[in-house]
PDB file of C-alpha atoms and ligand atoms in Angstrom:
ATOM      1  CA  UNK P   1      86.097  92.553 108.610  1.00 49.00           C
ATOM      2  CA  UNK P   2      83.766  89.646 110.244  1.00 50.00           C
ATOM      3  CA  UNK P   3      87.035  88.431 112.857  1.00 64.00           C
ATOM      4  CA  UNK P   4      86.987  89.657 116.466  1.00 77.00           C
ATOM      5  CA  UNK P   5      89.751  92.683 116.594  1.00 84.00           C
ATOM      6  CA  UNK P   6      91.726  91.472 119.825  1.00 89.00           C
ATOM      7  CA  UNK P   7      93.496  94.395 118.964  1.00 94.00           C
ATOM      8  CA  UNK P   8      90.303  97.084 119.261  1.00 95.00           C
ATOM      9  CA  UNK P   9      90.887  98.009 123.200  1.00 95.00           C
ATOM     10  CA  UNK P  10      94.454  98.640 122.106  1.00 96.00           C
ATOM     11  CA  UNK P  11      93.597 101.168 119.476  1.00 97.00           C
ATOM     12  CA  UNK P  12      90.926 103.403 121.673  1.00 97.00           C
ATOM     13  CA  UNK P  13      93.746 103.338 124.827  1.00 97.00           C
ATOM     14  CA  UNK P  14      96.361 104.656 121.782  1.00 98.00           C
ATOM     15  CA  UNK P  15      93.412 107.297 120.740  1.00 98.00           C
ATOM     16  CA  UNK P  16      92.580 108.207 124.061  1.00 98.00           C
ATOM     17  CA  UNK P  17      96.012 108.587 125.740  1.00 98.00           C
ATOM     18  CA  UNK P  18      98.183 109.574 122.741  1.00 98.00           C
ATOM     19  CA  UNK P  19      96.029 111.114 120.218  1.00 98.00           C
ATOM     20  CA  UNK P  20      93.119 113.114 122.167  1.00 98.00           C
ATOM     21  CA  UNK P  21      95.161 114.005 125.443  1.00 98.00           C
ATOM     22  CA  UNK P  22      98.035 115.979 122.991  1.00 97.00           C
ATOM     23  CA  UNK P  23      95.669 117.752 121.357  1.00 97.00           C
ATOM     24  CA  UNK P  24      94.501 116.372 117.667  1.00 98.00           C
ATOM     25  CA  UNK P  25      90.881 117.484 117.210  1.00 97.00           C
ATOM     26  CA  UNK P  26      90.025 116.886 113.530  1.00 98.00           C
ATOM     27  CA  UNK P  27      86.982 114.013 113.545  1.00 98.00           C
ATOM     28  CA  UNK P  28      88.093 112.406 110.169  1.00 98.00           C
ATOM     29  CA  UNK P  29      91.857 111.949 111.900  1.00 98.00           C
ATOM     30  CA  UNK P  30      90.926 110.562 115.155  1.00 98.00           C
ATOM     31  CA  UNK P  31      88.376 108.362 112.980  1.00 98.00           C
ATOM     32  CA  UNK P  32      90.555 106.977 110.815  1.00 98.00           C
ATOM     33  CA  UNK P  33      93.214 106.178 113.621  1.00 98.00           C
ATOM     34  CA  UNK P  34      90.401 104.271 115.414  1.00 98.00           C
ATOM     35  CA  UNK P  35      89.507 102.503 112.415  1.00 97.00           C
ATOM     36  CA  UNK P  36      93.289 101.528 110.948  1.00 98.00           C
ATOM     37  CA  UNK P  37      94.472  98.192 112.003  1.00 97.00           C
ATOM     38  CA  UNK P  38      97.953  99.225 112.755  1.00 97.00           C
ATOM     39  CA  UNK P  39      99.447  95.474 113.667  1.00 96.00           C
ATOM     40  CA  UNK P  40      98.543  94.540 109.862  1.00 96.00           C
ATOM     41  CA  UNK P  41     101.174  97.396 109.372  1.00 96.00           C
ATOM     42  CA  UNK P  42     104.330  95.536 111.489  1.00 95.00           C
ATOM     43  CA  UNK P  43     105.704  92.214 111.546  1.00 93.00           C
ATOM     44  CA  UNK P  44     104.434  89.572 113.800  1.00 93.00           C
ATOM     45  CA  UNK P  45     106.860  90.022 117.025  1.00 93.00           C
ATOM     46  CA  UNK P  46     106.096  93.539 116.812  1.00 94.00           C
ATOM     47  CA  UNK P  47     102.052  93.384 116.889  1.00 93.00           C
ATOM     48  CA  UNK P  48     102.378  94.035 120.948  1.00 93.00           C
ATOM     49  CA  UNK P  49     103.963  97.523 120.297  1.00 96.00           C
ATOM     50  CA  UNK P  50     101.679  98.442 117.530  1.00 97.00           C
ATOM     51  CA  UNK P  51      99.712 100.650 119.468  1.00 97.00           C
ATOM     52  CA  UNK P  52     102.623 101.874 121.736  1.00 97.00           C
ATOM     53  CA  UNK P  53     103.914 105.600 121.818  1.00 97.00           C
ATOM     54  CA  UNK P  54     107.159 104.873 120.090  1.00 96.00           C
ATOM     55  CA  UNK P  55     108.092 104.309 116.317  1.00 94.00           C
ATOM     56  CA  UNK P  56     108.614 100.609 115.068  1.00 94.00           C
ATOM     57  CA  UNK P  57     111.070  99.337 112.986  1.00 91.00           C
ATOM     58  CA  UNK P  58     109.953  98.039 109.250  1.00 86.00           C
ATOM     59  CA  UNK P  59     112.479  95.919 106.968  1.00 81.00           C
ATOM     60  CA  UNK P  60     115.016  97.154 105.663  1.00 82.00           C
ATOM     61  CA  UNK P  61     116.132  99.107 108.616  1.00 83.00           C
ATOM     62  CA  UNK P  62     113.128 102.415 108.252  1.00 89.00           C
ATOM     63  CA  UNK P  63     110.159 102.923 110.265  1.00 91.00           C
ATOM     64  CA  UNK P  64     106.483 103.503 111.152  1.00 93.00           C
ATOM     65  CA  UNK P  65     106.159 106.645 112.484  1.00 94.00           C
ATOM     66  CA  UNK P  66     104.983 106.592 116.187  1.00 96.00           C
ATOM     67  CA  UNK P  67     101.150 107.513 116.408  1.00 98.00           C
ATOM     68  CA  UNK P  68     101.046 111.079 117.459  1.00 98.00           C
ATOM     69  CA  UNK P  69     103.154 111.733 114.405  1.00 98.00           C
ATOM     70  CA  UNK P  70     100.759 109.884 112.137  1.00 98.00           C
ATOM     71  CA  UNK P  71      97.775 111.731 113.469  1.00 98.00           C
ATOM     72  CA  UNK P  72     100.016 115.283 113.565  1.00 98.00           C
ATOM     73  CA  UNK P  73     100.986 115.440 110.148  1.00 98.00           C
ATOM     74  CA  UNK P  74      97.733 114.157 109.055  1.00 98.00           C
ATOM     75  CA  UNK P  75      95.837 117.012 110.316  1.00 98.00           C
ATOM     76  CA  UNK P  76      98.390 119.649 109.674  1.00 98.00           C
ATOM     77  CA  UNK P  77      97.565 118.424 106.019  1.00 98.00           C
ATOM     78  CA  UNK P  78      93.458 119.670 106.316  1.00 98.00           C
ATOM     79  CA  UNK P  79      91.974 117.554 104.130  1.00 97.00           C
ATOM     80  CA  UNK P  80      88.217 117.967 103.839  1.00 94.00           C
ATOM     81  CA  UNK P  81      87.879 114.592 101.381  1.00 94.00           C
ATOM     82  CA  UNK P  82      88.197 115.679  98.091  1.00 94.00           C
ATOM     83  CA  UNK P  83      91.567 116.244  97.718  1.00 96.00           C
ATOM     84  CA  UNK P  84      94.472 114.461  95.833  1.00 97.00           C
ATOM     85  CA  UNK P  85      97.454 113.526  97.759  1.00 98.00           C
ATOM     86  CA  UNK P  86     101.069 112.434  97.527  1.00 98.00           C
ATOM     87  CA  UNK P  87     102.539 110.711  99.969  1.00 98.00           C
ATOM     88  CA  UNK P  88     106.568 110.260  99.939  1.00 98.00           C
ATOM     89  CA  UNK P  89     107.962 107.463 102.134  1.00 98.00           C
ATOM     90  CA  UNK P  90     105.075 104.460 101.658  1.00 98.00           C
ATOM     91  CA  UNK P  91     107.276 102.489 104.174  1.00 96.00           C
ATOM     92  CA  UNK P  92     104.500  99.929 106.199  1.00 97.00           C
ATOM     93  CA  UNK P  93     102.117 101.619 104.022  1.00 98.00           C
ATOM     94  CA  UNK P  94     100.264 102.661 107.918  1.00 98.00           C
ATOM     95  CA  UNK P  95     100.222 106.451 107.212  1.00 98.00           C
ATOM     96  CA  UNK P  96      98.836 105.792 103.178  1.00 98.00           C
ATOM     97  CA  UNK P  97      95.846 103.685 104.889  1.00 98.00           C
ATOM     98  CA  UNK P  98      94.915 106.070 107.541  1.00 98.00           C
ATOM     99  CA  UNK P  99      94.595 108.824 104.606  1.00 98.00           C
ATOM    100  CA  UNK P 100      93.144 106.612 101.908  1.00 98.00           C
ATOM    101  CA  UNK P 101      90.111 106.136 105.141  1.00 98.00           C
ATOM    102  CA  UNK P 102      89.895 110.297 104.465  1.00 98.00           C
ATOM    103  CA  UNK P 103      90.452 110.848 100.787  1.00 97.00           C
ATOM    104  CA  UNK P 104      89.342 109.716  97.503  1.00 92.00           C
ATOM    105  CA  UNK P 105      92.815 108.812  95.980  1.00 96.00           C
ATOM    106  CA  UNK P 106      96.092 108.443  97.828  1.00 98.00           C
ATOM    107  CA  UNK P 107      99.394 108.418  95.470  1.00 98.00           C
ATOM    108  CA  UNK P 108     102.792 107.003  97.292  1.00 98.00           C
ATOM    109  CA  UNK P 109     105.987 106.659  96.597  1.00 98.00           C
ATOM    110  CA  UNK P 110     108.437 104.453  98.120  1.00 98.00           C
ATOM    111  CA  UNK P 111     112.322 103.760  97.272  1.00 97.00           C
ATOM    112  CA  UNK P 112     112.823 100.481  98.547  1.00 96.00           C
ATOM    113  CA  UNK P 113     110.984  97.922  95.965  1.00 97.00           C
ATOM    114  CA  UNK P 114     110.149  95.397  98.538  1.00 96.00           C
ATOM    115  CA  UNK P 115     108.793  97.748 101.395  1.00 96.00           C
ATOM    116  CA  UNK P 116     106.111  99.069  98.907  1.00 98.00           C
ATOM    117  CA  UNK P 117     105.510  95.524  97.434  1.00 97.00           C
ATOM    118  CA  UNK P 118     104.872  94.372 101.065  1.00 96.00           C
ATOM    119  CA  UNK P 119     102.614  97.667 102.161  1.00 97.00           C
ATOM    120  CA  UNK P 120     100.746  96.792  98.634  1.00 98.00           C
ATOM    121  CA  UNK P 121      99.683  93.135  99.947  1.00 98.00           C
ATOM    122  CA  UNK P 122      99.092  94.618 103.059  1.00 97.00           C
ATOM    123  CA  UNK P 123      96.467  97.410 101.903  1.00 98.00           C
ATOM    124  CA  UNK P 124      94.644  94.945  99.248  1.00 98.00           C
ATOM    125  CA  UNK P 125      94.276  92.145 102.091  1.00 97.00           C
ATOM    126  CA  UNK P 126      92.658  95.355 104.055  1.00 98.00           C
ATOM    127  CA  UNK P 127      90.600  96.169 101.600  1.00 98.00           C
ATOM    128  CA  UNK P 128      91.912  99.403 100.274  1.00 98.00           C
ATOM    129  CA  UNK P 129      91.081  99.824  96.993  1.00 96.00           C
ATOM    130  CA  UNK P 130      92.136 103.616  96.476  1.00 97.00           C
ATOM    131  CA  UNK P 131      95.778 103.697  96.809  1.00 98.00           C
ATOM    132  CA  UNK P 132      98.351 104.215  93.960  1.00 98.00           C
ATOM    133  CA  UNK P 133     101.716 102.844  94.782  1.00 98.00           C
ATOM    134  CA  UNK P 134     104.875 103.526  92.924  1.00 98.00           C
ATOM    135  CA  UNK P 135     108.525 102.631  93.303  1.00 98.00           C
ATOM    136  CA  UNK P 136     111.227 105.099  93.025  1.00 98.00           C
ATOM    137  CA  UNK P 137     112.994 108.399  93.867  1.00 98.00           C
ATOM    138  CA  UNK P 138     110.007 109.962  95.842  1.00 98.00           C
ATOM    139  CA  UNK P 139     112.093 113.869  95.762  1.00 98.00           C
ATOM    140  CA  UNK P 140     111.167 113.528  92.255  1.00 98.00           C
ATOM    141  CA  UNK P 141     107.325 113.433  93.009  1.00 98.00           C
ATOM    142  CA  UNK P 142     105.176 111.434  90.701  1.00 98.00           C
ATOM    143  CA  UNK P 143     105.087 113.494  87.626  1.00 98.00           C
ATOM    144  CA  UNK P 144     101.788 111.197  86.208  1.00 98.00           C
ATOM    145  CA  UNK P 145      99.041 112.515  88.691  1.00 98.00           C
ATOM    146  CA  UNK P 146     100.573 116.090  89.254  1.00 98.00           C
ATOM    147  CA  UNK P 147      99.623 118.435  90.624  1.00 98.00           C
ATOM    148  CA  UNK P 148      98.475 117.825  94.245  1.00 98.00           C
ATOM    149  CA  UNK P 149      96.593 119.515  96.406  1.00 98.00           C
ATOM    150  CA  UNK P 150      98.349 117.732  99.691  1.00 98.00           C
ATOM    151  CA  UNK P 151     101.813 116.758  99.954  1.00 98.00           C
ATOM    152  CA  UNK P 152     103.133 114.473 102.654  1.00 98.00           C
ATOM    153  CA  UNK P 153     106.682 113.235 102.920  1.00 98.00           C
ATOM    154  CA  UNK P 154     107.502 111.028 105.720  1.00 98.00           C
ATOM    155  CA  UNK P 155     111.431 111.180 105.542  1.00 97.00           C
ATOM    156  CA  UNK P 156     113.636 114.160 106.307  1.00 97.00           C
ATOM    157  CA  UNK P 157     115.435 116.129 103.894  1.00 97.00           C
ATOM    158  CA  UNK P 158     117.670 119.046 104.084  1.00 96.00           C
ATOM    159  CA  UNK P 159     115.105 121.320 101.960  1.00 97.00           C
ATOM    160  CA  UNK P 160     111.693 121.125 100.253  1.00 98.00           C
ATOM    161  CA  UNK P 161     112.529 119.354  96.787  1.00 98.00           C
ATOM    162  CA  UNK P 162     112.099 121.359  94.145  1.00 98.00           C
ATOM    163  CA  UNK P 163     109.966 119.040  91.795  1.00 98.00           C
ATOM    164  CA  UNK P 164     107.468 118.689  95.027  1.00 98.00           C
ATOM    165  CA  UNK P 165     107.083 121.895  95.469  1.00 98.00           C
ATOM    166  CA  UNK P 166     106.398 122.354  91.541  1.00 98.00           C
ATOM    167  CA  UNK P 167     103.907 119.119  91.482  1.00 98.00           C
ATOM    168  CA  UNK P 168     102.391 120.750  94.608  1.00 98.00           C
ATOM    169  CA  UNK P 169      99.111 123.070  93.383  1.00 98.00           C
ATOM    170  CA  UNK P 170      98.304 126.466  94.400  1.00 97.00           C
ATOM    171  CA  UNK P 171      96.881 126.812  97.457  1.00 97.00           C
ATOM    172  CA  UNK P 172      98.135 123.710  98.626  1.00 98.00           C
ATOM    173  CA  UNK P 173      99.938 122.290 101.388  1.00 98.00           C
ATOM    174  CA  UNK P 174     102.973 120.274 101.795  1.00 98.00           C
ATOM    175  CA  UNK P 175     104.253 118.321 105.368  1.00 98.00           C
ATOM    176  CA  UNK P 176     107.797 117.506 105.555  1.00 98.00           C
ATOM    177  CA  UNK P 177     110.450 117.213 108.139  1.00 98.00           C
ATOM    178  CA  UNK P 178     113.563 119.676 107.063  1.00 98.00           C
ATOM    179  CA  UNK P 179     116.492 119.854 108.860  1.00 96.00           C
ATOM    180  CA  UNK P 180     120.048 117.880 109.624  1.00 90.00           C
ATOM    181  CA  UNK P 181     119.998 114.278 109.530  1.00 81.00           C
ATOM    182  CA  UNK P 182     119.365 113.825 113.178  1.00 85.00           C
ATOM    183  CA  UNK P 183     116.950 116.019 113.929  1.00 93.00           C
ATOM    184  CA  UNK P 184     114.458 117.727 112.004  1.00 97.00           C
ATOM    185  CA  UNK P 185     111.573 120.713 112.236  1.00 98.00           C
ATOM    186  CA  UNK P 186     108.132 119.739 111.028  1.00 98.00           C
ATOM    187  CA  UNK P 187     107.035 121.877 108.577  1.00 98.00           C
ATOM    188  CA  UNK P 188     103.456 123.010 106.568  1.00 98.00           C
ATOM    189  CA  UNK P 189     104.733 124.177 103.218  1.00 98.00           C
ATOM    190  CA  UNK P 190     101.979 126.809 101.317  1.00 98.00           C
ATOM    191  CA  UNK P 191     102.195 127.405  98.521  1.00 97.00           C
ATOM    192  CA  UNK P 192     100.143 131.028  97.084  1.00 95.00           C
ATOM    193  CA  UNK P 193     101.026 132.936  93.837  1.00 93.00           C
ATOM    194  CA  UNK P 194     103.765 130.941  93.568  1.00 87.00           C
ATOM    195  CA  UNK P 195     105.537 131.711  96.651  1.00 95.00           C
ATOM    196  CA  UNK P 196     106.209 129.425  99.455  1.00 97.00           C
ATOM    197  CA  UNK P 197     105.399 129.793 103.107  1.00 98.00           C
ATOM    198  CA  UNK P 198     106.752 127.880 105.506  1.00 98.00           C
ATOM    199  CA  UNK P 199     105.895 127.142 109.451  1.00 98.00           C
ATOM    200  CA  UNK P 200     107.361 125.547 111.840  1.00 98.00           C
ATOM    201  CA  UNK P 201     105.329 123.106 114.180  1.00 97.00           C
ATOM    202  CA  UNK P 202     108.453 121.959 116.070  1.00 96.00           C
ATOM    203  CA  UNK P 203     111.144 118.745 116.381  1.00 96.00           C
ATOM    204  CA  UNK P 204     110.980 115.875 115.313  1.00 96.00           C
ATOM    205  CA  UNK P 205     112.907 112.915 114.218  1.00 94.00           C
ATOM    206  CA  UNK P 206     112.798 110.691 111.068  1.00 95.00           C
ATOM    207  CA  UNK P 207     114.551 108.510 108.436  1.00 94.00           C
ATOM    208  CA  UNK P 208     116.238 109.950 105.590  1.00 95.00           C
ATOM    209  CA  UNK P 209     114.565 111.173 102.044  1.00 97.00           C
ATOM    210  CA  UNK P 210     117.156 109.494 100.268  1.00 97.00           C
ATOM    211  CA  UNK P 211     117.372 110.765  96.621  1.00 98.00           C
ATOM    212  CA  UNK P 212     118.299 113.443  93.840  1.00 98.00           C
ATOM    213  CA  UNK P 213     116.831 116.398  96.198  1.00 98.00           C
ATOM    214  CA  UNK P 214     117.332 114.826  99.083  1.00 97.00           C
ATOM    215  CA  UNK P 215     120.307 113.301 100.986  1.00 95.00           C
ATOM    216  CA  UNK P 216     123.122 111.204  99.212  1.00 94.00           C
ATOM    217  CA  UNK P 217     122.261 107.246  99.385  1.00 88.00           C
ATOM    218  CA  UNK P 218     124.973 106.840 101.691  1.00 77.00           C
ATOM    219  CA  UNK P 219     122.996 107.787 104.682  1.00 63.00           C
ATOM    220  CA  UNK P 220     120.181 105.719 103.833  1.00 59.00           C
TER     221      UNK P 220
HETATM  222  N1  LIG B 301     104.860 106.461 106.159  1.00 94.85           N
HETATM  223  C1  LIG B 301     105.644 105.329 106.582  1.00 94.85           C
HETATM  224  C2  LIG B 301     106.917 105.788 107.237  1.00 94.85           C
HETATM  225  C3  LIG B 301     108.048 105.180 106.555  1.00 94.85           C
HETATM  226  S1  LIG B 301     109.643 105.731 107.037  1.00 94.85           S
HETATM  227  C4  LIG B 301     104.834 104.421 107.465  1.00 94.85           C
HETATM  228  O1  LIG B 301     103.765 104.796 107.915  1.00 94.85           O
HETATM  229  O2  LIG B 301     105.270 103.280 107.685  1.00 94.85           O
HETATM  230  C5  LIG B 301     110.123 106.630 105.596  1.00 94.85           C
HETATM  231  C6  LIG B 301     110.148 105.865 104.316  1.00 94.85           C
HETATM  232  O3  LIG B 301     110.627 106.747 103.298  1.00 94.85           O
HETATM  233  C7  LIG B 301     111.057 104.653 104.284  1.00 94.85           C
HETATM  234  O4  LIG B 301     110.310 103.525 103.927  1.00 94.85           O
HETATM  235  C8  LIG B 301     112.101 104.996 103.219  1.00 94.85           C
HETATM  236  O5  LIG B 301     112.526 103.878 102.462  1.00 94.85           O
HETATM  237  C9  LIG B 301     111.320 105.975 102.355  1.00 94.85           C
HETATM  238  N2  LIG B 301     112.134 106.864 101.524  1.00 94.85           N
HETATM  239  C10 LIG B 301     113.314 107.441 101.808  1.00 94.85           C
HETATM  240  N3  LIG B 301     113.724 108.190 100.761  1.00 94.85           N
HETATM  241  C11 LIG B 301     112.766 108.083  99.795  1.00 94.85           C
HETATM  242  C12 LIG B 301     112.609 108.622  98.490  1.00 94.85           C
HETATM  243  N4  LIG B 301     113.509 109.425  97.918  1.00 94.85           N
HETATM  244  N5  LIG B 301     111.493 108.296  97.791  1.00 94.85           N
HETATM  245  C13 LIG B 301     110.557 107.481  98.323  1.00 94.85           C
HETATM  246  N6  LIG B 301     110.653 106.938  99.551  1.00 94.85           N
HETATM  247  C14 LIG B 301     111.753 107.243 100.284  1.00 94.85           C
END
C-alpha cells in the first residue's frame, strides 16, 4: 500500500499493550497483527475501536473477535508456514487475513452469504490472493481440501464436530471454543493415532457455531 496508514500508531499501541504485555511471543503472530489493517475489517463508524481491547460488532448481528483472542488462538494453532488451514466462522474475514500473512493457503467457511461476500471484497482490495472462501454449514468442514493440518473455528459449539475432527490430519491441531452458549473454554484439539486430546486454555466468550454439529439455528 503507497497511502499514509493514519491508523499505524494505533496498531503498535494494540501490539504493545494488548498483545506483548499478555504474553503472545510467536514472531510470525505479533508480525502479522502489526501488519493487518484491522479498520478495513469493520464498518466505517467503527474504524475508532478497531484497535480497541473489546470485540466489534459485524452485520448481521456476529463479531470480530477482540485482539488478544485473534493473536491467542492464532498461536495456540503453531503454524510454522507450510501448513493448510481451515478456518470456521470467516465473519469480517480479520482472523483469515492475519493467517493468510503466515500460511500458504487459508480455507474459510462462513454461514451467512453476505458476511463472506463482504470479507471476500475486503481481502482482494487488500491484496490477499491466498484465501479460499466458501459459504455454508462450517460443522461440516470443507470436504474439497481435506484433510488439514490446522483447524480454527471462531464460534462456540457444544462439542468438537465430528466431520472436523475427521477432516482434521494426524498430528494436527484444532482451536475451538466448547462449552454452553454463554460461555465457553478455549480449547487445542490433537489429534494422534486417532485419538483426541483436548486442553483447556481457559474462558472465553463467542457467537454461536450454528449448524448440523453445532447449535440449532434458533440461537443464531
Ligand atoms: N473470525 C471472525 C469472527 C467471526 S464471529 C472475524 O475475525 O471477524 C463467528 C462467525 O461464525 C460469524 O460470522 C458466524 O456467522 C459464523 N458461523 C456461525 N456458525 C457457522 C457455521 N456453522 N459455519 C460457518 N460459519 C459459522
Amino acid at each position: 500500500m503507497s497511502e499514509i496508514d493514519v491508523f499505524l500508531p494505533l496498531r503498535e499501541k494494540m501490539v504493545r499493550e494488548q498483545i506483548l504485555s499478555r504474553g503472545i511471543k510467536n514472531p510470525q503472530v505479533i508480525k502479522a497483527l502489526r501488519k493487518v489493517p484491522r479498520h478495513e475489517f469493520v464498518a466505517l463508524p467503527f474504524h475508532k475501536d478497531a484497535y480497541a481491547d473489546y470485540p466489534l460488532p459485524t452485520a448481521a448481528g456476529q463479531t470480530i473477535s477482540q485482539p488478544y483472542m485473534v493473536a491467542l488462538m492464532t498461536e495456540l494453532l503453531e503454524i510454522y508456514g507450510d501448513e493448510t488451514v481451515l478456518e470456521i466462522g470467516t465473519g469480517s474475514g480479520y482472523q483469515t487475513a492475519v493467517l493468510a500473512e503466515m500460511v500458504q493457503t487459508v480455507y474459510s467457511v462462513e454461514r451467512i452469504e453476505n458476511l463472506s461476500l463482504e470479507a471476500d471484497l475486503t481481502l482482494l482490495r487488500l491484496g490477499y490472493k491466498n484465501v479460499k472462501l466458501h459459504v455454508g454449514d462450517g460443522t461440516l468442514g470443507w470436504e474439497e481440501f481435506a484433510p488439514y493440518d490446522r483447524i480454527i473455528v471462531t464460534a462456540s459449539a457444544p462439542n468438537l464436530p465430528q466431520p472436523l475432527v475427521d477432516q482434521l490430519k494426524e498430528g494436527g491441531k484444532m482451536v475451538i471454543p466448547l462449552g454452553a452458549s454463554l460461555g465457553q473454554d478455549l480449547i487445542v484439539a490433537e489429534k494422534h493415532k486417532g485419538q483426541i486430546k483436548l486442553f483447556d486454555y481457559g474462558k472465553c466468550v463467542f457467537v454461536p457455531l450454528v449448524g448440523e454439529f453445532g447449535w440449532p439455528a434458533s440461537t443464531g
